PDB file of C-alpha atoms in Angstrom:
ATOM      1  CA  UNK I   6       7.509 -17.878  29.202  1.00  0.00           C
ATOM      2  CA  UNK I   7       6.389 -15.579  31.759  1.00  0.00           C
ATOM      3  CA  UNK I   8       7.464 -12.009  28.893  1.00  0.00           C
ATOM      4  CA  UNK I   9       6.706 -11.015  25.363  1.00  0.00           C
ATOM      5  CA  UNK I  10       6.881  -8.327  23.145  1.00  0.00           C
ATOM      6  CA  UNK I  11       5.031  -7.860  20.026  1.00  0.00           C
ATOM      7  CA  UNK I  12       4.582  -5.454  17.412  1.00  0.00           C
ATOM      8  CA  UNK I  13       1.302  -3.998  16.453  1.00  0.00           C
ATOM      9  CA  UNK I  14       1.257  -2.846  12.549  1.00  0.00           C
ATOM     10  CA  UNK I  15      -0.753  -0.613  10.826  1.00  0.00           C
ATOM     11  CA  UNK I  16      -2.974  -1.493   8.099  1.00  0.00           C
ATOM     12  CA  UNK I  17      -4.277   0.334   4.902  1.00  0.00           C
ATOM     13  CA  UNK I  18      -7.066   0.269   3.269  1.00  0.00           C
ATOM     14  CA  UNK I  19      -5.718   0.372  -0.590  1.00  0.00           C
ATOM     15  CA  UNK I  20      -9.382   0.746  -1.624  1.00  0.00           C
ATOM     16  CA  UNK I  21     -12.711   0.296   0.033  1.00  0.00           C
ATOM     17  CA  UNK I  22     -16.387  -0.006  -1.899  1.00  0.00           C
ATOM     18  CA  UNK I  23     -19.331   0.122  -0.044  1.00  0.00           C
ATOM     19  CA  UNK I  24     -22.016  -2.489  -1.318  1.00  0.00           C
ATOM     20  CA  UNK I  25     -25.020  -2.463   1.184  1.00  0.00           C
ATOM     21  CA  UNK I  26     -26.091  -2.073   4.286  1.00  0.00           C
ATOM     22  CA  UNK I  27     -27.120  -4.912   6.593  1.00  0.00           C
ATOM     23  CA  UNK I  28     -30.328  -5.003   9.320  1.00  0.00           C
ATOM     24  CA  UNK I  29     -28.509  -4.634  11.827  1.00  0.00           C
ATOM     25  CA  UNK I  30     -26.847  -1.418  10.881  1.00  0.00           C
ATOM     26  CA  UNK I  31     -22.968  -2.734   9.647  1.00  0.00           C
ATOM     27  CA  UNK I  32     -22.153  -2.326   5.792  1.00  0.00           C
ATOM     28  CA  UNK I  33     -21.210  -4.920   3.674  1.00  0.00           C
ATOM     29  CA  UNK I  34     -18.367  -3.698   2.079  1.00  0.00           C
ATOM     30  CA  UNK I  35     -14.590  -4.613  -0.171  1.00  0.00           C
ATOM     31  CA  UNK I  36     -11.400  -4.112   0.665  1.00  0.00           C
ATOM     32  CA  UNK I  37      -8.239  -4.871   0.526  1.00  0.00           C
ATOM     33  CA  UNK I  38      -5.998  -4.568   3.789  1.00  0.00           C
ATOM     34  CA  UNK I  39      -2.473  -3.734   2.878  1.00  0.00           C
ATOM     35  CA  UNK I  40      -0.884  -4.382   6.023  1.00  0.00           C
ATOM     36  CA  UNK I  41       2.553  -2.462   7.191  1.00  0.00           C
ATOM     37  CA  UNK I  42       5.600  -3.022   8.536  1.00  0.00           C
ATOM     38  CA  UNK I  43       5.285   0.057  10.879  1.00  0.00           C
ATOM     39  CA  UNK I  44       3.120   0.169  14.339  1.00  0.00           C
ATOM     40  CA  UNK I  45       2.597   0.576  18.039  1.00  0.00           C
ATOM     41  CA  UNK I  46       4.718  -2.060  20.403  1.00  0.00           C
ATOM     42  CA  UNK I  47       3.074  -4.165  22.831  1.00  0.00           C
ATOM     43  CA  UNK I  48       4.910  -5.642  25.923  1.00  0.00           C
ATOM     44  CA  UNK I  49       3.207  -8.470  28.286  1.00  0.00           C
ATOM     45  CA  UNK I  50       4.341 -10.078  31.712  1.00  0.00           C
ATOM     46  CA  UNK I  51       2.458 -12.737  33.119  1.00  0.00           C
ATOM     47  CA  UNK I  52       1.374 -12.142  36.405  1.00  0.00           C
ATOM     48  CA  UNK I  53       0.498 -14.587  39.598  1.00  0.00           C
ATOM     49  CA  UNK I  54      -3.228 -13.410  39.760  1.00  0.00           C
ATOM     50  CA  UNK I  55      -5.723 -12.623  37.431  1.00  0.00           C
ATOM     51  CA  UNK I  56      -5.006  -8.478  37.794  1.00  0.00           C
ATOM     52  CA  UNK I  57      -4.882  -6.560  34.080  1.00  0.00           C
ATOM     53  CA  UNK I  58      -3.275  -3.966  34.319  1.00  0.00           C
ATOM     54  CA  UNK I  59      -2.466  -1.709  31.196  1.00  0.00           C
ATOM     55  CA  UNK I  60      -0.019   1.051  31.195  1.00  0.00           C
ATOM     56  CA  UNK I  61      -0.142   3.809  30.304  1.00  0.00           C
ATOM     57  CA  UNK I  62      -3.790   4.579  29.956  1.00  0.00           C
ATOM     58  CA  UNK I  63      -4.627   6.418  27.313  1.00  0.00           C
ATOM     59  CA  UNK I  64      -6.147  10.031  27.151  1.00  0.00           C
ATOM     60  CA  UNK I  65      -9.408  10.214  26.908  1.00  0.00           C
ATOM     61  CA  UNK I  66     -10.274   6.114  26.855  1.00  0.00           C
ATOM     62  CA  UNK I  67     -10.340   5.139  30.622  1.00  0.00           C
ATOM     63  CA  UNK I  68      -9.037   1.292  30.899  1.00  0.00           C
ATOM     64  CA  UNK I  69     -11.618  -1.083  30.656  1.00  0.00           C
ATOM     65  CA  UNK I  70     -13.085   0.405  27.583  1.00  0.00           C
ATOM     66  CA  UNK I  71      -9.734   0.000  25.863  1.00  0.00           C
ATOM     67  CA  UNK I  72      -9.550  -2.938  22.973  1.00  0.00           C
ATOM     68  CA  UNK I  73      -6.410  -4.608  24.847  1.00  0.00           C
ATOM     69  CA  UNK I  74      -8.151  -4.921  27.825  1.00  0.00           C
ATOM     70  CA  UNK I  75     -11.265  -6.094  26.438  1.00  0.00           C
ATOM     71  CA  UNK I  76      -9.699  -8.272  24.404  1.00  0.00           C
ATOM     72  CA  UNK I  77      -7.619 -10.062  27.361  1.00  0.00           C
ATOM     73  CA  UNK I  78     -11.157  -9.750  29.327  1.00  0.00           C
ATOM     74  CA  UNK I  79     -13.019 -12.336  26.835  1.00  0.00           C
ATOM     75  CA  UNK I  80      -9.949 -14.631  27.162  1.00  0.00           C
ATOM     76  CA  UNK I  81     -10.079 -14.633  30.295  1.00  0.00           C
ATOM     77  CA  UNK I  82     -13.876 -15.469  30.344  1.00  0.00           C
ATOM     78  CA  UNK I  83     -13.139 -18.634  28.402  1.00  0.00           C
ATOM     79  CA  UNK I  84     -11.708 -19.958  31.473  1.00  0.00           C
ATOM     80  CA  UNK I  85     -12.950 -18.837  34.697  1.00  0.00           C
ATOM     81  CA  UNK I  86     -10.955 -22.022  36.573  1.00  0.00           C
ATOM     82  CA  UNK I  87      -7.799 -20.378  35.524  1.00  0.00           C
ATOM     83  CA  UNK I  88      -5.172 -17.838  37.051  1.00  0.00           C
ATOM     84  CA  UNK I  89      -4.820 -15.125  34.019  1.00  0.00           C
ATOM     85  CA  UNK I  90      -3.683 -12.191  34.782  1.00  0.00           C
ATOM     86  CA  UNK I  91      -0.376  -9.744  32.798  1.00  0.00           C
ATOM     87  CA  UNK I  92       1.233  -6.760  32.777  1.00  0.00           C
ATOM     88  CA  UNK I  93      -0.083  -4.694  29.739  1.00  0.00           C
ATOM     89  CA  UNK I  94       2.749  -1.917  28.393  1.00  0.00           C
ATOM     90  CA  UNK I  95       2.046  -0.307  25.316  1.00  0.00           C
ATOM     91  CA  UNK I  96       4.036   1.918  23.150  1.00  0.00           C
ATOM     92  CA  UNK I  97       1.668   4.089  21.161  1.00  0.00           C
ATOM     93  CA  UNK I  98       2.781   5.065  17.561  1.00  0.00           C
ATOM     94  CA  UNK I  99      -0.651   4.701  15.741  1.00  0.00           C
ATOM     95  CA  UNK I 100      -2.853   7.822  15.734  1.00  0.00           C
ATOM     96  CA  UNK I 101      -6.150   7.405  17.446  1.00  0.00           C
ATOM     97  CA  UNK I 102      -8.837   8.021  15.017  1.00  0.00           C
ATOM     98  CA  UNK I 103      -6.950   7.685  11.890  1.00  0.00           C
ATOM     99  CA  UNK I 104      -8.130   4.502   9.705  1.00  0.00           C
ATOM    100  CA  UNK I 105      -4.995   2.707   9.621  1.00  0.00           C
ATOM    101  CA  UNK I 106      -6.018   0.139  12.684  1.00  0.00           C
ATOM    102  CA  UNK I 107      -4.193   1.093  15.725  1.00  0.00           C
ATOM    103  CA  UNK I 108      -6.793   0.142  18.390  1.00  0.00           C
ATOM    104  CA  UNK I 109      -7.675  -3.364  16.286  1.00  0.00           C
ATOM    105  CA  UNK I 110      -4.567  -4.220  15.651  1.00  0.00           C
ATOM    106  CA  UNK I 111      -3.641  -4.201  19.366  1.00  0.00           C
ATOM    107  CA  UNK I 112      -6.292  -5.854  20.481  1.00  0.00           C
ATOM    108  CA  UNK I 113      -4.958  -8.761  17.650  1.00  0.00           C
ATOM    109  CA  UNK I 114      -1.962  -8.411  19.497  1.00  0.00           C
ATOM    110  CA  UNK I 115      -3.209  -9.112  22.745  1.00  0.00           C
ATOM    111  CA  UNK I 116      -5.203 -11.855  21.774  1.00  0.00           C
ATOM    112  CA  UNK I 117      -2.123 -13.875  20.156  1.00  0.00           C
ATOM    113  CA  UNK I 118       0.126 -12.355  22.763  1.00  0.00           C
ATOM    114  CA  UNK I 119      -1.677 -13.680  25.938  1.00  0.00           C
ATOM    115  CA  UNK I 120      -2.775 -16.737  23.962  1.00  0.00           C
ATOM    116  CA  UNK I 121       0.862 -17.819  23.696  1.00  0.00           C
ATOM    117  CA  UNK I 122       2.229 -16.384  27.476  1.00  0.00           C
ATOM    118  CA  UNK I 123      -0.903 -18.183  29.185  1.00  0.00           C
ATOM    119  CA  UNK I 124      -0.541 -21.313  27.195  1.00  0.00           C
ATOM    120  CA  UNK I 125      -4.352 -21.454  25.908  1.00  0.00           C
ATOM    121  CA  UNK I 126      -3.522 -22.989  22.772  1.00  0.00           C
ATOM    122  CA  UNK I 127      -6.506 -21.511  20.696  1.00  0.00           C
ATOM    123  CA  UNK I 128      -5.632 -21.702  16.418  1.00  0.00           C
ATOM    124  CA  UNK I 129      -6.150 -18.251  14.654  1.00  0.00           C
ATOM    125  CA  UNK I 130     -10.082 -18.979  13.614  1.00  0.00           C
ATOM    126  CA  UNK I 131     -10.802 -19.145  17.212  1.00  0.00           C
ATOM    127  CA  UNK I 132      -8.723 -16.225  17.874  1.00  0.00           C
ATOM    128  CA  UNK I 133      -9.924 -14.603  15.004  1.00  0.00           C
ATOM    129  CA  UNK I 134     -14.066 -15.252  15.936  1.00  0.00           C
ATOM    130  CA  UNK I 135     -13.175 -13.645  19.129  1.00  0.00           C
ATOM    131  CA  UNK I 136     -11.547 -10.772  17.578  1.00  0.00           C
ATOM    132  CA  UNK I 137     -14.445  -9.973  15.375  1.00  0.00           C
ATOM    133  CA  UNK I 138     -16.506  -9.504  18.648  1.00  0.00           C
ATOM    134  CA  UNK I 139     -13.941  -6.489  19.226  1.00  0.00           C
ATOM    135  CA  UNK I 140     -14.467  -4.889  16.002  1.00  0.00           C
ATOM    136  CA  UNK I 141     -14.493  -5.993  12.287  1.00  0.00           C
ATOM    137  CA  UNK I 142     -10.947  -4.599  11.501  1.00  0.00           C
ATOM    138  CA  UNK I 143      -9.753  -7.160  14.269  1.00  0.00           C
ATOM    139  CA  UNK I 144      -9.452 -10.411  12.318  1.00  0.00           C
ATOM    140  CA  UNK I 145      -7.751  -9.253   9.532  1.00  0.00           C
ATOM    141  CA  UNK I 146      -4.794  -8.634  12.190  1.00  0.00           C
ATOM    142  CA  UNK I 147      -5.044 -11.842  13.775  1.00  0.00           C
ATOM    143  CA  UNK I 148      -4.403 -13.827  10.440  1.00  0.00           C
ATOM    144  CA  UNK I 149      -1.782 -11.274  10.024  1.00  0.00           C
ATOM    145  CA  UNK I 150      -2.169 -11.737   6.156  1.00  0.00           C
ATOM    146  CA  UNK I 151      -2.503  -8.744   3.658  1.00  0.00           C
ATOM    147  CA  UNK I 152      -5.646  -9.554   2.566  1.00  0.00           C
ATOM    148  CA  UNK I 153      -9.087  -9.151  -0.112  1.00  0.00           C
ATOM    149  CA  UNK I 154     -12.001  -8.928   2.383  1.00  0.00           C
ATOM    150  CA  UNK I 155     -15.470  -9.094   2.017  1.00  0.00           C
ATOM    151  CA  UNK I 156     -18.592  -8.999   4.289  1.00  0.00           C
ATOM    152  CA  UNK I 157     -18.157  -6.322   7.082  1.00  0.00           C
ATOM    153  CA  UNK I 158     -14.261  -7.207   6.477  1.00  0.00           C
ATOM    154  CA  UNK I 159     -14.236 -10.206   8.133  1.00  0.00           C
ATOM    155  CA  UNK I 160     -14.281 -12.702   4.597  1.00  0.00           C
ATOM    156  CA  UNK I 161     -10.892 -12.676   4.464  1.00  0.00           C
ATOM    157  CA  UNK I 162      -8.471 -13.903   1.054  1.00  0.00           C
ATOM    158  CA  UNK I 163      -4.885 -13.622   1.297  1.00  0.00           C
ATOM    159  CA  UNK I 164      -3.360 -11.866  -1.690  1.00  0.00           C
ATOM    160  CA  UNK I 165      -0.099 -10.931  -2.329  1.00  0.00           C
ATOM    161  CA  UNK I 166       0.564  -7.397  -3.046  1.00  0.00           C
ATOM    162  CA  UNK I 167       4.083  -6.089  -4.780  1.00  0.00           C
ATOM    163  CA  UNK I 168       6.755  -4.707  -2.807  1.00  0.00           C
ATOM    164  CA  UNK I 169       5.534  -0.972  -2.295  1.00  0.00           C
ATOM    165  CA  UNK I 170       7.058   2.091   0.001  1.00  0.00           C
ATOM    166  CA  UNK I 171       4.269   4.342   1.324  1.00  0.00           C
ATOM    167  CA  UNK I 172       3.672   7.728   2.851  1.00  0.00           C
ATOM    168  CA  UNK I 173       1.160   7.947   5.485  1.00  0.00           C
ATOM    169  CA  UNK I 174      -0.015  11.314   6.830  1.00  0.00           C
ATOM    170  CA  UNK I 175      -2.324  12.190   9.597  1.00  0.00           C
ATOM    171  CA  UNK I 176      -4.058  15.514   9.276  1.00  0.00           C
ATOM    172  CA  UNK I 177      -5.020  17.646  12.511  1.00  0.00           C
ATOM    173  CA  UNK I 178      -8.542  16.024  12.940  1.00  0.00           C
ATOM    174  CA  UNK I 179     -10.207  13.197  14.464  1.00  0.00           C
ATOM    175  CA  UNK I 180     -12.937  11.124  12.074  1.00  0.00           C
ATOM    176  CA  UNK I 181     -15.676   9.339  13.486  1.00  0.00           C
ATOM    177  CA  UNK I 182     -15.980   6.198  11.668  1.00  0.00           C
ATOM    178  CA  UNK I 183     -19.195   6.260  13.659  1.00  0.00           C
ATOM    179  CA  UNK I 184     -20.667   9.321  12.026  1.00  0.00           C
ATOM    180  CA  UNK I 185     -19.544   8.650   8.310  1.00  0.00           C
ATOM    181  CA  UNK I 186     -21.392   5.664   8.832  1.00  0.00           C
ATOM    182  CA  UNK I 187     -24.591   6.643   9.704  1.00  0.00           C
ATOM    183  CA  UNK I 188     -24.408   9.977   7.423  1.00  0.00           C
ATOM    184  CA  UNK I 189     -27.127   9.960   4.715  1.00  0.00           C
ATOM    185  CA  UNK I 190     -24.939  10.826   2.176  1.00  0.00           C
ATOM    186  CA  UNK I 191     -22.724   8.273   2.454  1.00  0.00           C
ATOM    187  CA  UNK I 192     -22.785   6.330  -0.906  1.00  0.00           C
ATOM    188  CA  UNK I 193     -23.896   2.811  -0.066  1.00  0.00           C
ATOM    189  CA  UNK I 194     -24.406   1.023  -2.906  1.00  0.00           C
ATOM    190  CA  UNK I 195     -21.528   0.540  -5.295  1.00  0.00           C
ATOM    191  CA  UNK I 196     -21.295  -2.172  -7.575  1.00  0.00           C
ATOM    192  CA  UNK I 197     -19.101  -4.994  -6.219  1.00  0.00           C
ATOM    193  CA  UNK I 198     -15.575  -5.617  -7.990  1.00  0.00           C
ATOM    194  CA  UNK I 199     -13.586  -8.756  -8.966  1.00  0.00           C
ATOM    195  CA  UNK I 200     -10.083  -8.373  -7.629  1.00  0.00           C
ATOM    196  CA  UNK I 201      -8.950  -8.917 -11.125  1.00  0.00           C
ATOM    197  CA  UNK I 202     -10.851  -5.439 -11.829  1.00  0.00           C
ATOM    198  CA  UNK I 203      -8.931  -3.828  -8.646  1.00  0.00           C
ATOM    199  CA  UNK I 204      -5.679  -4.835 -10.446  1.00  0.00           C
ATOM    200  CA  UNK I 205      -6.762  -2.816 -13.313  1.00  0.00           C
ATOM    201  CA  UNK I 206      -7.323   0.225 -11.334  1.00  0.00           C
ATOM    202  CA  UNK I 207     -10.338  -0.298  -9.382  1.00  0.00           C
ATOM    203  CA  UNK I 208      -9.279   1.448  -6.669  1.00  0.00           C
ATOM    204  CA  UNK I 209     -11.585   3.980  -5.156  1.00  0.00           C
ATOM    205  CA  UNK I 210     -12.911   5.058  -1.654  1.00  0.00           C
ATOM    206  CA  UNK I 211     -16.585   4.857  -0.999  1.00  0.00           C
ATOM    207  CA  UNK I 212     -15.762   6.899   2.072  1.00  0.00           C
ATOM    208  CA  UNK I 213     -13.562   9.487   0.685  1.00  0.00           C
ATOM    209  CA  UNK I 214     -15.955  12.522  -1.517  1.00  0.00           C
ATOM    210  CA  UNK I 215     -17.825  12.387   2.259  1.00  0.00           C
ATOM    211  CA  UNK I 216     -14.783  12.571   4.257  1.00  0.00           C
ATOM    212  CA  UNK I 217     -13.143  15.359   2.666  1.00  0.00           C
ATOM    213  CA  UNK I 218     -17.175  17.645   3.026  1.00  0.00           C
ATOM    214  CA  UNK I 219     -17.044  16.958   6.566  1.00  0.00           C
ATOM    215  CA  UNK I 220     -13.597  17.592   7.040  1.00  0.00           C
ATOM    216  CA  UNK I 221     -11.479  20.578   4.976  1.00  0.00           C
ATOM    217  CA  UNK I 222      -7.997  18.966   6.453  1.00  0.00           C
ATOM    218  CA  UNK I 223      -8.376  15.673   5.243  1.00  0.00           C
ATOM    219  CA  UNK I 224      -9.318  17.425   1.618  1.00  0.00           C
ATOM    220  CA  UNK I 225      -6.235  19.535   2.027  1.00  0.00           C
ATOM    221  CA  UNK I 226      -3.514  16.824   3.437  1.00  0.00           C
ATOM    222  CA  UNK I 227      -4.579  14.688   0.113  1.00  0.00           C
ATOM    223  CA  UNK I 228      -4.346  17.902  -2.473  1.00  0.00           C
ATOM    224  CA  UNK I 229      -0.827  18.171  -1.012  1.00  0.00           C
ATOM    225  CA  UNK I 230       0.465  14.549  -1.422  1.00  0.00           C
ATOM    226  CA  UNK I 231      -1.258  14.027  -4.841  1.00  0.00           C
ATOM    227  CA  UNK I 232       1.305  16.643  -5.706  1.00  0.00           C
ATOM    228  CA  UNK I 233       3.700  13.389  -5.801  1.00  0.00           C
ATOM    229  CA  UNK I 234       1.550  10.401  -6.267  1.00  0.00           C
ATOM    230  CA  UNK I 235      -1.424   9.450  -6.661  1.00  0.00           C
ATOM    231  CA  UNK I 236      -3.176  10.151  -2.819  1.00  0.00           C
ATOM    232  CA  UNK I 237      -6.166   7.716  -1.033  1.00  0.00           C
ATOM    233  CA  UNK I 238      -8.147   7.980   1.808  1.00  0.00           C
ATOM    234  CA  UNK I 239      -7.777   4.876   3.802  1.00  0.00           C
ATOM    235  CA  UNK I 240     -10.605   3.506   5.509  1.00  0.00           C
ATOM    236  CA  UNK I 241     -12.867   6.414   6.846  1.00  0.00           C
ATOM    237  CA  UNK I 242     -10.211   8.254   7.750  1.00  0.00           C
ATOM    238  CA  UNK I 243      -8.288  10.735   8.871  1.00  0.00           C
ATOM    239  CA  UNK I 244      -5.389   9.122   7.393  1.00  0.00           C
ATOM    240  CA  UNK I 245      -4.116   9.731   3.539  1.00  0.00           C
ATOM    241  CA  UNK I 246      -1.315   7.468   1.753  1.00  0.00           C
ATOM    242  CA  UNK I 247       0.715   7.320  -1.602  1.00  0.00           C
ATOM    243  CA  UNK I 248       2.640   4.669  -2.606  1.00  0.00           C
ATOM    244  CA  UNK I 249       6.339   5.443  -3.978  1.00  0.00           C
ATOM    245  CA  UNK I 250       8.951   2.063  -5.055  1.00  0.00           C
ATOM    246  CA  UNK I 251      11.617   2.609  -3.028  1.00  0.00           C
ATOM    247  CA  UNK I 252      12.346   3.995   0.508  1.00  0.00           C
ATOM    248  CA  UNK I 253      14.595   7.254  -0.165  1.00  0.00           C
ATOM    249  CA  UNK I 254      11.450   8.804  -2.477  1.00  0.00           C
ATOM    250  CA  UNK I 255       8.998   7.955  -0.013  1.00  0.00           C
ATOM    251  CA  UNK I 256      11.121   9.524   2.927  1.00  0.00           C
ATOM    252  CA  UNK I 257      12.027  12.527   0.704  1.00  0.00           C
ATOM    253  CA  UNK I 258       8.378  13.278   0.313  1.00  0.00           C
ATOM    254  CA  UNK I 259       7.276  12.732   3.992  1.00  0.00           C
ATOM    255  CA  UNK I 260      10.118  14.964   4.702  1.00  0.00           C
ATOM    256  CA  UNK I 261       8.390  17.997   2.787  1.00  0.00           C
ATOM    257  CA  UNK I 262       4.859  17.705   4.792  1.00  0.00           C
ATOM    258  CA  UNK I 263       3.436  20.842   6.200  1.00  0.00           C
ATOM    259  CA  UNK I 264       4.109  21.344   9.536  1.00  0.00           C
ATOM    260  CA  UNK I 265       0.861  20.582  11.082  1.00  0.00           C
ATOM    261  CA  UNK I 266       0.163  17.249   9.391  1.00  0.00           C
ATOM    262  CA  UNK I 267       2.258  14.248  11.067  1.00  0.00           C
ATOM    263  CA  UNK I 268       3.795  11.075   8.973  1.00  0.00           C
ATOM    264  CA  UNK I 269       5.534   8.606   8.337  1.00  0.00           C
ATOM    265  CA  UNK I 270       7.236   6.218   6.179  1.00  0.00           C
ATOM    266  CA  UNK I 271       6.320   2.374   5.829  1.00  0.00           C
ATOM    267  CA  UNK I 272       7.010  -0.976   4.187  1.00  0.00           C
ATOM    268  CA  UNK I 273       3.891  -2.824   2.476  1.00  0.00           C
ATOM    269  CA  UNK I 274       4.687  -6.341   3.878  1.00  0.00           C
ATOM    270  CA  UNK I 275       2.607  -9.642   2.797  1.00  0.00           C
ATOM    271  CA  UNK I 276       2.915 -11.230   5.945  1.00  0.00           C
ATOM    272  CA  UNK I 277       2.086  -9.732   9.699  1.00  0.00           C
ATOM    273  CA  UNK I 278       5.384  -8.690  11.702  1.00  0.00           C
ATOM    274  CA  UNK I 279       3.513  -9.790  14.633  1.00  0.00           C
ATOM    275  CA  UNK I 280       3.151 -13.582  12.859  1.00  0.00           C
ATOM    276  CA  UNK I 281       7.036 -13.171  12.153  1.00  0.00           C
ATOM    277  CA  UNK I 282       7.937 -12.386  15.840  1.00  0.00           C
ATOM    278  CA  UNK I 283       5.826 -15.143  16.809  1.00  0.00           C
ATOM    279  CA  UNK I 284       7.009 -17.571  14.875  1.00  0.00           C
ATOM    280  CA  UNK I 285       3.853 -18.686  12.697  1.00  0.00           C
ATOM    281  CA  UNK I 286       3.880 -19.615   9.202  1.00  0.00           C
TER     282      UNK I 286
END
């Protein structure tokens, strides 16, 4: 195999609680990752030398600081003795920025991508404990299971979620996960849930009362969908969802969004479409 492509899917985060903060500054924190069946595209060619190359580069993120290329980076550190080098084309669907994964979930799709086209043979743990080096969302990816987590989302349960159509819109701003983590009036200590308590409606967003102070067009984007469903933040943001049960509601209502807010329409799906195109059960 010397070519692959792979899907990278978006994630949600159908609710996230905050429960502490640890000494070395991450949160502990539930969640549950509702994984899509919507994303960016990833394309890898082997090459004969032990080049990375990535195109196109993205605005604003010069190469090397990009998640694909790191993540390909600390494979290739595993085995100096080796020739590793690819081809890196990605198609870029995901807004930067906007809590649904984008960045992590192509670096999980390098990591199983070039882990398969250079023959390494590494399970998903492995893959996985590398990934959470990139960033906590990372693992969750590499499983490619829609998932309870716990920890700094890394504790990972596999859950299975019904079949759910949802509306995801990006309002014109960027949030720093960064800064509504370090803001002081971030709440930080909420009561940890059972996920039998989540299936009775414990759903909220630690994140969310912050998010929508600091920034008027998240606030606004979620006023406007809860006009047809019941509308989350997911993650930190900028990102809002609602969930509809079938496709021609949920494409209907993304349909009516203001002008100045993109969208689109996904499938909730159990199981990764990156496991699916790879073949693992």
């Amino acid at each position: 195999m010397t070519m692959i492509e792979l899907p990278c899917p978006a994630k949600i985060n159908l609710f996230l609680n905050i429960t502490g903060r640890r000494a070395d500054g991450y949160h502990e924190l539930q969640t549950l990752f509702q994984l899509l069946d919507y994303g960016d595209t990833l394309r890898l060619q082997r090459r004969p030398d032990n080049l990375l190359r990535l195109h196109p580069e993205l605005n604003g993120v010069p190469s090397e600081d990009n998640l694909i290329i790191r993540a390909a980076r600390q494979l290739q550190a595993l085995y100096p003795q080796q020739t590793l080098g690819a081809d890196l084309s990605l198609t870029k669907r995901l807004p930067m920025g906007g809590g649904i994964g984008g960045g992590s979930s192509d670096a999980a799709s390098t990591l199983l991508g070039l882990n398969r086209l250079w023959e390494l043979n590494l399970n998903l743990a492995q893959l996985a404990e590398i990934g959470l080096k990139l960033g906590a969302d990372v693992p969750v990816f590499v499983h490619g299971k829609t998932a309870w987590a716990e920890g700094i989302g890394e504790k990972l349960s596999p859950i299975q979620t019904a079949n759910s159509w949802f509306v995801v819109l990006k309002p014109d701003c960027h949030v720093s996960t960064a800064k509504i983590f370090c803001h002081e009036q971030l709440t930080r200590h909420s009561s940890p849930i059972k996920i039998a308590a989540f299936l009775e409606g414990g759903n909220g967003n630690s994140c969310e009362p912050l998010v929508r102070k600091l920034y008027p067009n998240v606030d606004k984007a979620l006023i406007w969908l809860n006009q047809f469903a019941p509308a989350k933040l997911t993650g930190t943001g900028a990102c809002v969802f609602a969930s509809f049960q079938d496709q021609a509601t949920a494409e209907a209502v993304c349909g009516q969004r203001p002008n100045n807010i993109d969208g689109f329409v996904a499938r909730g799906v159990n199981t990764s479409p990156l496991h699916t195109a790879l073949g693992i059960l």
